[in-house]
Short mmCIF file of N, CA, C and O in Angstrom, two decimals:
data_model
loop_
_atom_site.label_atom_id
_atom_site.label_comp_id
_atom_site.label_asym_id
_atom_site.label_seq_id
_atom_site.Cartn_x
_atom_site.Cartn_y
_atom_site.Cartn_z
N UNK A 1 -6.83 20.28 -32.24
CA UNK A 1 -8.09 20.90 -32.60
C UNK A 1 -9.19 19.85 -32.51
O UNK A 1 -9.01 18.72 -32.94
N UNK A 2 -10.31 20.27 -31.94
CA UNK A 2 -11.44 19.37 -31.80
C UNK A 2 -12.74 20.14 -32.07
O UNK A 2 -12.88 21.28 -31.66
N UNK A 3 -13.66 19.49 -32.77
CA UNK A 3 -14.98 20.08 -32.99
C UNK A 3 -15.85 19.74 -31.80
O UNK A 3 -15.99 18.57 -31.44
N UNK A 4 -16.41 20.77 -31.18
CA UNK A 4 -17.26 20.58 -30.01
C UNK A 4 -18.71 20.34 -30.40
O UNK A 4 -19.36 19.45 -29.88
N UNK A 5 -19.20 21.17 -31.33
CA UNK A 5 -20.62 21.06 -31.69
C UNK A 5 -20.92 21.79 -32.99
O UNK A 5 -20.15 22.62 -33.44
N UNK A 6 -22.03 21.44 -33.56
CA UNK A 6 -22.57 22.13 -34.72
C UNK A 6 -23.31 23.36 -34.21
O UNK A 6 -24.01 23.32 -33.22
N UNK A 7 -23.16 24.47 -34.91
CA UNK A 7 -23.89 25.68 -34.59
C UNK A 7 -25.06 25.76 -35.56
O UNK A 7 -24.87 25.90 -36.77
N UNK A 8 -26.25 25.65 -35.04
CA UNK A 8 -27.44 25.65 -35.89
C UNK A 8 -27.87 24.24 -36.21
O UNK A 8 -27.27 23.26 -35.75
N UNK A 9 -28.91 24.11 -37.01
CA UNK A 9 -29.46 22.79 -37.31
C UNK A 9 -28.57 21.98 -38.27
O UNK A 9 -27.74 22.53 -38.98
N UNK A 10 -28.79 20.68 -38.26
CA UNK A 10 -28.11 19.78 -39.20
C UNK A 10 -28.44 20.25 -40.61
O UNK A 10 -29.56 20.67 -40.89
N UNK A 11 -27.46 20.21 -41.54
CA UNK A 11 -27.70 20.68 -42.90
C UNK A 11 -28.87 19.98 -43.61
O UNK A 11 -29.43 20.51 -44.56
N UNK A 12 -29.26 18.78 -43.17
CA UNK A 12 -30.36 18.07 -43.81
C UNK A 12 -31.64 18.13 -42.99
O UNK A 12 -32.60 17.42 -43.28
N UNK A 13 -31.67 18.98 -41.96
CA UNK A 13 -32.88 19.12 -41.15
C UNK A 13 -34.03 19.63 -42.01
O UNK A 13 -33.82 20.33 -43.00
N UNK A 14 -35.21 19.25 -41.64
CA UNK A 14 -36.42 19.68 -42.34
C UNK A 14 -36.44 19.28 -43.81
O UNK A 14 -36.99 19.98 -44.64
N UNK A 15 -35.79 18.16 -44.13
CA UNK A 15 -35.86 17.63 -45.49
C UNK A 15 -34.92 18.25 -46.49
O UNK A 15 -34.99 17.93 -47.68
N UNK A 16 -34.01 19.15 -46.07
CA UNK A 16 -33.06 19.71 -47.03
C UNK A 16 -32.19 18.58 -47.55
O UNK A 16 -31.79 17.69 -46.82
N UNK A 17 -31.88 18.61 -48.83
CA UNK A 17 -31.15 17.52 -49.48
C UNK A 17 -29.87 18.03 -50.13
O UNK A 17 -29.77 19.18 -50.52
N UNK A 18 -28.91 17.12 -50.27
CA UNK A 18 -27.73 17.36 -51.07
C UNK A 18 -27.26 15.99 -51.57
O UNK A 18 -27.46 14.98 -50.92
N UNK A 19 -26.61 16.01 -52.71
CA UNK A 19 -26.17 14.75 -53.32
C UNK A 19 -25.08 14.08 -52.50
O UNK A 19 -24.04 14.67 -52.25
N UNK A 20 -25.31 12.89 -52.05
CA UNK A 20 -24.30 12.09 -51.34
C UNK A 20 -23.76 12.75 -50.08
O UNK A 20 -22.61 12.58 -49.75
N UNK A 21 -24.59 13.56 -49.42
CA UNK A 21 -24.19 14.28 -48.20
C UNK A 21 -23.04 15.25 -48.46
O UNK A 21 -22.34 15.65 -47.56
N UNK A 22 -22.84 15.62 -49.71
CA UNK A 22 -21.84 16.64 -50.05
C UNK A 22 -22.56 17.96 -50.29
O UNK A 22 -23.78 17.99 -50.46
N UNK A 23 -21.84 19.03 -50.28
CA UNK A 23 -22.46 20.33 -50.50
C UNK A 23 -23.34 20.73 -49.34
O UNK A 23 -24.39 21.31 -49.52
N UNK A 24 -22.91 20.38 -48.13
CA UNK A 24 -23.70 20.67 -46.94
C UNK A 24 -23.05 21.80 -46.17
O UNK A 24 -22.15 21.55 -45.36
N UNK A 25 -23.46 23.05 -46.39
CA UNK A 25 -22.85 24.13 -45.63
C UNK A 25 -23.09 23.93 -44.15
O UNK A 25 -24.13 23.44 -43.74
N UNK A 26 -22.09 24.26 -43.34
CA UNK A 26 -22.19 24.01 -41.92
C UNK A 26 -21.30 24.98 -41.16
O UNK A 26 -20.32 25.51 -41.70
N UNK A 27 -21.65 25.21 -39.90
CA UNK A 27 -20.85 26.03 -39.00
C UNK A 27 -20.58 25.19 -37.76
O UNK A 27 -21.52 24.65 -37.16
N UNK A 28 -19.31 25.06 -37.40
CA UNK A 28 -18.91 24.19 -36.31
C UNK A 28 -18.09 24.98 -35.29
O UNK A 28 -17.25 25.80 -35.66
N UNK A 29 -18.32 24.72 -34.00
CA UNK A 29 -17.55 25.37 -32.96
C UNK A 29 -16.36 24.49 -32.58
O UNK A 29 -16.51 23.28 -32.39
N UNK A 30 -15.19 25.11 -32.48
CA UNK A 30 -13.97 24.40 -32.12
C UNK A 30 -13.71 24.53 -30.62
O UNK A 30 -14.23 25.43 -29.95
N UNK A 31 -12.87 23.66 -30.11
CA UNK A 31 -12.61 23.63 -28.67
C UNK A 31 -11.93 24.88 -28.13
O UNK A 31 -11.95 25.13 -26.94
N UNK A 32 -11.36 25.70 -28.99
CA UNK A 32 -10.73 26.95 -28.53
C UNK A 32 -11.68 28.15 -28.64
O UNK A 32 -11.28 29.28 -28.40
N UNK A 33 -12.94 27.88 -29.02
CA UNK A 33 -13.93 28.95 -29.14
C UNK A 33 -14.06 29.52 -30.54
O UNK A 33 -14.97 30.29 -30.81
N UNK A 34 -13.14 29.17 -31.44
CA UNK A 34 -13.23 29.62 -32.82
C UNK A 34 -14.27 28.78 -33.56
O UNK A 34 -14.79 27.80 -33.03
N UNK A 35 -14.54 29.15 -34.81
CA UNK A 35 -15.52 28.44 -35.62
C UNK A 35 -14.89 27.96 -36.91
O UNK A 35 -14.01 28.63 -37.47
N UNK A 36 -15.32 26.83 -37.39
CA UNK A 36 -14.95 26.32 -38.71
C UNK A 36 -16.21 26.40 -39.57
O UNK A 36 -17.31 26.09 -39.10
N UNK A 37 -16.04 26.83 -40.80
CA UNK A 37 -17.18 27.01 -41.70
C UNK A 37 -16.97 26.15 -42.94
O UNK A 37 -15.90 26.18 -43.55
N UNK A 38 -17.98 25.37 -43.27
CA UNK A 38 -17.97 24.58 -44.51
C UNK A 38 -18.85 25.33 -45.50
O UNK A 38 -20.02 25.60 -45.22
N UNK A 39 -18.27 25.71 -46.61
CA UNK A 39 -19.01 26.44 -47.64
C UNK A 39 -18.30 26.25 -48.98
O UNK A 39 -17.27 25.59 -49.06
N UNK A 40 -18.83 26.88 -49.99
CA UNK A 40 -18.24 26.79 -51.33
C UNK A 40 -17.07 27.76 -51.42
O UNK A 40 -17.20 28.94 -51.09
N UNK A 41 -15.92 27.27 -51.85
CA UNK A 41 -14.72 28.10 -51.99
C UNK A 41 -14.92 29.08 -53.14
O UNK A 41 -15.02 28.67 -54.30
N UNK A 42 -15.01 30.37 -52.81
CA UNK A 42 -15.18 31.40 -53.84
C UNK A 42 -13.96 32.33 -53.87
O UNK A 42 -14.04 33.46 -54.39
N UNK A 43 -12.84 31.87 -53.33
CA UNK A 43 -11.66 32.71 -53.21
C UNK A 43 -11.27 33.35 -54.54
O UNK A 43 -11.10 34.57 -54.61
N UNK A 44 -11.11 32.56 -55.57
CA UNK A 44 -10.65 33.10 -56.86
C UNK A 44 -11.58 34.18 -57.38
O UNK A 44 -11.13 35.23 -57.85
N UNK A 45 -12.88 33.96 -57.29
CA UNK A 45 -13.84 34.93 -57.79
C UNK A 45 -13.94 36.17 -56.90
O UNK A 45 -14.20 37.27 -57.39
N UNK A 46 -13.72 36.01 -55.60
CA UNK A 46 -13.92 37.11 -54.67
C UNK A 46 -12.70 38.01 -54.50
O UNK A 46 -12.85 39.17 -54.10
N UNK A 47 -11.51 37.52 -54.79
CA UNK A 47 -10.31 38.32 -54.56
C UNK A 47 -10.37 39.67 -55.27
O UNK A 47 -9.97 40.69 -54.71
N UNK A 48 -10.88 39.70 -56.47
CA UNK A 48 -10.92 40.94 -57.24
C UNK A 48 -12.01 41.91 -56.82
O UNK A 48 -12.01 43.05 -57.27
N UNK A 49 -12.90 41.49 -55.94
CA UNK A 49 -13.99 42.37 -55.53
C UNK A 49 -13.98 42.69 -54.03
O UNK A 49 -14.91 43.32 -53.53
N UNK A 50 -12.93 42.29 -53.34
CA UNK A 50 -12.83 42.58 -51.91
C UNK A 50 -12.70 44.09 -51.70
O UNK A 50 -12.10 44.79 -52.53
N UNK A 51 -13.22 44.60 -50.59
CA UNK A 51 -13.00 46.01 -50.27
C UNK A 51 -11.49 46.28 -50.15
O UNK A 51 -10.71 45.36 -49.85
N UNK A 52 -11.09 47.51 -50.36
CA UNK A 52 -9.67 47.87 -50.35
C UNK A 52 -8.99 47.52 -49.03
O UNK A 52 -7.79 47.23 -49.01
N UNK A 53 -9.74 47.54 -47.94
CA UNK A 53 -9.13 47.28 -46.63
C UNK A 53 -9.30 45.83 -46.18
O UNK A 53 -9.11 45.51 -45.02
N UNK A 54 -9.65 44.92 -47.10
CA UNK A 54 -9.79 43.49 -46.80
C UNK A 54 -8.77 42.71 -47.60
O UNK A 54 -8.37 43.12 -48.69
N UNK A 55 -8.36 41.59 -47.06
CA UNK A 55 -7.40 40.76 -47.76
C UNK A 55 -7.58 39.30 -47.39
O UNK A 55 -8.23 38.96 -46.41
N UNK A 56 -7.00 38.44 -48.20
CA UNK A 56 -7.09 37.00 -47.98
C UNK A 56 -5.68 36.45 -48.11
O UNK A 56 -5.09 36.47 -49.20
N UNK A 57 -5.12 35.99 -46.98
CA UNK A 57 -3.76 35.49 -46.97
C UNK A 57 -3.62 34.17 -47.71
O UNK A 57 -4.61 33.50 -48.02
N UNK A 58 -2.39 33.77 -47.98
CA UNK A 58 -2.15 32.54 -48.72
C UNK A 58 -2.65 31.29 -48.00
O UNK A 58 -2.90 30.27 -48.63
N UNK A 59 -2.82 31.36 -46.69
CA UNK A 59 -3.34 30.22 -45.93
C UNK A 59 -4.82 30.36 -45.63
O UNK A 59 -5.37 29.61 -44.82
N UNK A 60 -5.51 31.30 -46.27
CA UNK A 60 -6.93 31.54 -46.04
C UNK A 60 -7.74 31.29 -47.31
O UNK A 60 -7.21 31.34 -48.41
N UNK A 61 -9.02 31.03 -47.13
CA UNK A 61 -9.96 30.87 -48.23
C UNK A 61 -11.21 31.66 -47.91
O UNK A 61 -11.60 31.80 -46.75
N UNK A 62 -11.85 32.18 -48.94
CA UNK A 62 -13.12 32.87 -48.80
C UNK A 62 -14.19 31.86 -49.19
O UNK A 62 -14.12 31.28 -50.28
N UNK A 63 -15.14 31.61 -48.29
CA UNK A 63 -16.19 30.64 -48.58
C UNK A 63 -17.55 31.31 -48.56
O UNK A 63 -17.77 32.27 -47.81
N UNK A 64 -18.42 30.80 -49.39
CA UNK A 64 -19.80 31.28 -49.43
C UNK A 64 -20.65 30.37 -48.57
O UNK A 64 -20.62 29.15 -48.70
N UNK A 65 -21.41 30.99 -47.67
CA UNK A 65 -22.33 30.26 -46.80
C UNK A 65 -23.73 30.79 -47.11
O UNK A 65 -23.95 32.00 -47.09
N UNK A 66 -24.67 29.90 -47.41
CA UNK A 66 -26.02 30.36 -47.72
C UNK A 66 -26.61 31.17 -46.55
O UNK A 66 -26.35 30.89 -45.39
N UNK A 67 -27.38 32.18 -46.89
CA UNK A 67 -28.00 33.02 -45.88
C UNK A 67 -28.79 32.19 -44.87
O UNK A 67 -28.71 32.42 -43.67
N UNK A 68 -29.53 31.21 -45.35
CA UNK A 68 -30.35 30.37 -44.47
C UNK A 68 -29.48 29.68 -43.40
O UNK A 68 -29.88 29.61 -42.23
N UNK A 69 -28.30 29.20 -43.78
CA UNK A 69 -27.42 28.53 -42.84
C UNK A 69 -27.02 29.47 -41.71
O UNK A 69 -27.08 29.11 -40.53
N UNK A 70 -26.63 30.68 -42.06
CA UNK A 70 -26.20 31.63 -41.04
C UNK A 70 -27.37 32.12 -40.18
O UNK A 70 -27.26 32.19 -38.95
N UNK A 71 -28.50 32.39 -40.80
CA UNK A 71 -29.67 32.85 -40.05
C UNK A 71 -30.13 31.78 -39.06
O UNK A 71 -30.43 32.08 -37.90
N UNK A 72 -30.18 30.52 -39.49
CA UNK A 72 -30.59 29.46 -38.58
C UNK A 72 -29.58 29.22 -37.46
O UNK A 72 -29.95 28.76 -36.38
N UNK A 73 -28.32 29.54 -37.70
CA UNK A 73 -27.29 29.35 -36.68
C UNK A 73 -27.23 30.50 -35.68
O UNK A 73 -26.76 30.31 -34.56
N UNK A 74 -27.73 31.65 -36.03
CA UNK A 74 -27.58 32.84 -35.18
C UNK A 74 -28.01 32.63 -33.73
O UNK A 74 -27.27 33.03 -32.82
N UNK A 75 -29.15 32.01 -33.44
CA UNK A 75 -29.52 31.85 -32.04
C UNK A 75 -28.54 31.00 -31.21
O UNK A 75 -28.49 31.11 -30.00
N UNK A 76 -27.76 30.16 -31.87
CA UNK A 76 -26.84 29.27 -31.16
C UNK A 76 -25.42 29.83 -31.07
O UNK A 76 -24.57 29.22 -30.43
N UNK A 77 -25.16 30.96 -31.70
CA UNK A 77 -23.82 31.54 -31.64
C UNK A 77 -23.64 32.24 -30.31
O UNK A 77 -24.40 33.12 -29.94
N UNK A 78 -22.63 31.82 -29.54
CA UNK A 78 -22.42 32.43 -28.23
C UNK A 78 -22.02 33.89 -28.36
O UNK A 78 -21.34 34.27 -29.31
N UNK A 79 -22.45 34.68 -27.40
CA UNK A 79 -22.13 36.12 -27.42
C UNK A 79 -20.75 36.37 -26.87
O UNK A 79 -20.21 35.64 -26.11
#
């Protein structure tokens, strides 16, 4: 597995800050065309509120990504 590029702007672009470069939500494109997402793990809190037809396997996590991160990344997401 290899990260090819960041999708969207750097998390600290335009003066956005985080303590010690931690807590930086990000979207990364992998060499197989999939994406890796860095966000806050909300799995425990979200499991009880998932729609009936959604699930989270034992090897999966539900992460929260700020709206701004996804909106800024949208133009760079390949169709």
